[in-house]
Amino acid sequence: MSNPFVRIVEPLDPEQPLKKFFNLSKLEDVRYARLPFSIRVLLEAAIRNCDEFLVKKGDVENILNWKVVQHKNVEVPFKPARVILQDFTGVPAVVDFAAMRDAVKKLGGDPEKINPICPADLVIDHSIQVDFNRRSDSLQKNQDLEFERNKERFEFLKWGSQAFKNMRIIPPGSGIIHQVNLEYLARVVMDHDGYYYPDSVVGTDSHTTMIDGLGVLGWGVGGIEAEAVMLGQPISMVLPEVVGYKLLGNPQPLVTSTDIVLTITKHLRQVGVVGKFVEFFGPGVAQLSIADRATIANMCPEYGATAAYFPVDDISIGYLIQTGRDKEKVMCTKKYLEAVGMLRDFKNSSQDPDFTQVVELDLHTVVPCCSGPKRPQDKVAVSDMKKDFETCLGAKQGFKGFQIAPDRHNSVVKFNFEGCDFELSHGSVVIAAITSCTNTSNPSVMLGAGLLAKKAVEAGLTVKPYIKTSLSPGSGVVTYYLRESGVMSYLSQLGFDVVGYGCMTCIGNSGPLPESVVEAITQGDLVAVGVLSGNRNFEGRVHPNTRANYLASPPLVIAYAIAGTIRIDFEKEPLGINASGRKIFLKDIWPTRNEIQAVERQFVIPGMFKEVYQKIETVNESWNALDAPSDKLYTWNPKSTYIKSPPFFDGLTLALQTPKTIEDAYVLLSFGDSVTTDHISPAGNIARNSPAARYLTSRGLTPREFNSYGSRRGNDAVMARGTFANIRLVNKFIDKQGPQTVHFPSGETLDVFDAAERYKQAGHSLIVLAGKEYGAGSSRDWAAKGPFLLGVKAVLAESYERIHRSNLVGMGVIPLQYLPGEDAGTLGLTGRERYTIIIPEKLKPQMNVQIKLDTGKTFHAIMRFDTDVELTYFHNGGILNYMIRKMAS
């Protein structure tokens, strides 16, 4: 069937008749002009792909009727233009593709049908760790060690780039996926197959939303869903509500984009935007650079929304020129956006569309702040940091409490480091990291940090040598302008040498602390602190020995490093005393906005971006020298501890099996609120006493060779053992933090994996109980794959974060949700009962199902399959099984 909307196709330029576009302004429909700009992107994709196989005409009508149907769980398909991946999620995706090729071949199909249809870019940024710092050769030594540890993974990815069409690998050492996307990969408008259309992207990383700041609609999905998209399957989504976030006024001179995003994060968590789009508008948006907008969009997962969209305006067009994009293509981009009514003027209120709800923020009310000590939404004004931390020390164990006895609040532990004596106490800073695409993509905060470092050094201030300082930019462009502007040497003098181009400390690749520091922390049971310019600070994520972690702007990271403690009031107490005995306060060295802007105008220029990115795919000699097999089917090495054929497709047949009632399931774990994907499937170091460590040791590896959980995601045997292995896990069955649970048949307390194995061997099904926001944080699909391999059939929670619920669906694990007003407490559930979940023969989206307990109690819960497509995946045992059957038949 041909596209019924061909009537609105026309050439963008009469002199280039072959370059066409769907001119949405010719719809002659008043509804279009009132649609949020983010919904217009969904509409264009639906119209362009409208045929009986992919998108139906009724789907287009539903999107046009957004204002009427937004609250009615209306399902619409969306086919994004591109997919991006990073290596922690990319390796398991390529492993799945390799295994899917094997499965399709076994079922009699053509294995090469398993191949990306849309462009897929995989950026290797998650593997490098801060093993070396505070030395001029830190970068080279960290990169060498990265290759030594990950050579097998990198060879596998190189095989993938050759075996699969449309898959490009950006080698290690190039930068962070979202910054590379912002500065280089993003098109804003696609020019493909003779058509212009809006760029859009999904990525296997929750912070894919960063690109929304440039006007490219994008969000994070699980690796499982991304694999289906790459194979041509549109995303099935409920048409979202769109919250309009109106920005007014101008930021104060000392306020950074970091302060703004932390303020917005707390605000939107209070508003409640899970599963919704947020679209920014108002005259205040025009005061923000694209880097500022990208910072705000980056932390979209932290405030819980699906997307955080800034429509394209003239500042966006200027950014494309600044970052070295082709000027002729940029002009075509602007012409297309004007033609379809998608170029925004934020000062023109007549362009403001309809929104589900409008909330406001006056930028002038934002003050310098941090967030912590355990969650990104827990914003604290810098002026209150000392008092807030000291309150947290004694407060009950929780998001804002460490439950330290009052008589130990001022404990001090002496230790020796490199021949000198030092002291640590509660609040001592032991990690200070300028890291993450959230902030290193923003020249204003990076140059602000550099200018602050310059003034600090000139004032005679230093950073204590035991503090683990590091600078890990999101692209080589950052180092380029820091060096050219003359501030790099001052950063180095304070210990902030470049240690690598990757996510590093932000994702827990912070590397080891000095042994004497760890011993002092342990001896005093101290609440040591990490300060980082990242986007997440969940317990156990940054480093096992930093129980408090604060998100802060790059200049504040340096300030707290110089102070050496979080227990400082910058307004009243000096950062330090120099050799002349002069007290130096933060206000003495904080650069003005005018200083920063002057340096930025002079040194952040298009030539830098062109020079860095024109050689990005070839500059890494170690990558170029890697050998990779050329076969279309991967030859699995049974001795490998990195790459292993997963068991997901074992015994798969073309015939569907009817879903069965889950009978007499035990509860593996019982949680409270805000259990993150870091709790479920940690990415950081592998503890030496863990089931994963025992497995790797049995394979002949030493602890030095363990690497991280994130690097082992291509091996299901490691990842199953790493599921629920976070050392800060709080399980209601256990009276202390740790990755353990009770095996109820025996009454023994065991590591979670060992307990699950016992249940599995006895033929028992398992479920998990949880509170609100289950699955918050990273998009990692192993947070669903791992529980699936442990035998978890369902999760019963009060609410879910969007990506994790989708991942559970993708693995065939049932996401159940308590009815409104009910939870484990109101129902009197202890988790020690056995649960029978009745699965009816005929299922429909979001239906109620009956749950019976062995105590005789019965209640109902919502089965959170939100669309008919998700039910199809469930009937197939998951989305990948569905795709294999589809390809094989």
PDB file of N, CA and C in Angstrom, residues 392 577 710 865:
ATOM      1  N   CYS A 392      22.776  15.065  58.094  1.00  0.00           N
ATOM      2  CA  CYS A 392      22.725  13.717  57.508  1.00  0.00           C
ATOM      3  C   CYS A 392      23.521  12.715  58.335  1.00  0.00           C
ATOM      4  N   ILE A 577      44.798  28.689  53.486  1.00  0.00           N
ATOM      5  CA  ILE A 577      45.710  29.774  53.860  1.00  0.00           C
ATOM      6  C   ILE A 577      46.991  29.567  53.079  1.00  0.00           C
ATOM      7  N   GLY A 710      30.518  -4.025  34.377  1.00  0.00           N
ATOM      8  CA  GLY A 710      30.139  -3.439  33.093  1.00  0.00           C
ATOM      9  C   GLY A 710      30.896  -4.040  31.933  1.00  0.00           C
ATOM     10  N   PHE A 865       1.677  -4.435  31.082  1.00  0.00           N
ATOM     11  CA  PHE A 865       1.905  -4.475  29.648  1.00  0.00           C
ATOM     12  C   PHE A 865       1.018  -3.358  29.103  1.00  0.00           C
TER      13      PHE A 865
END
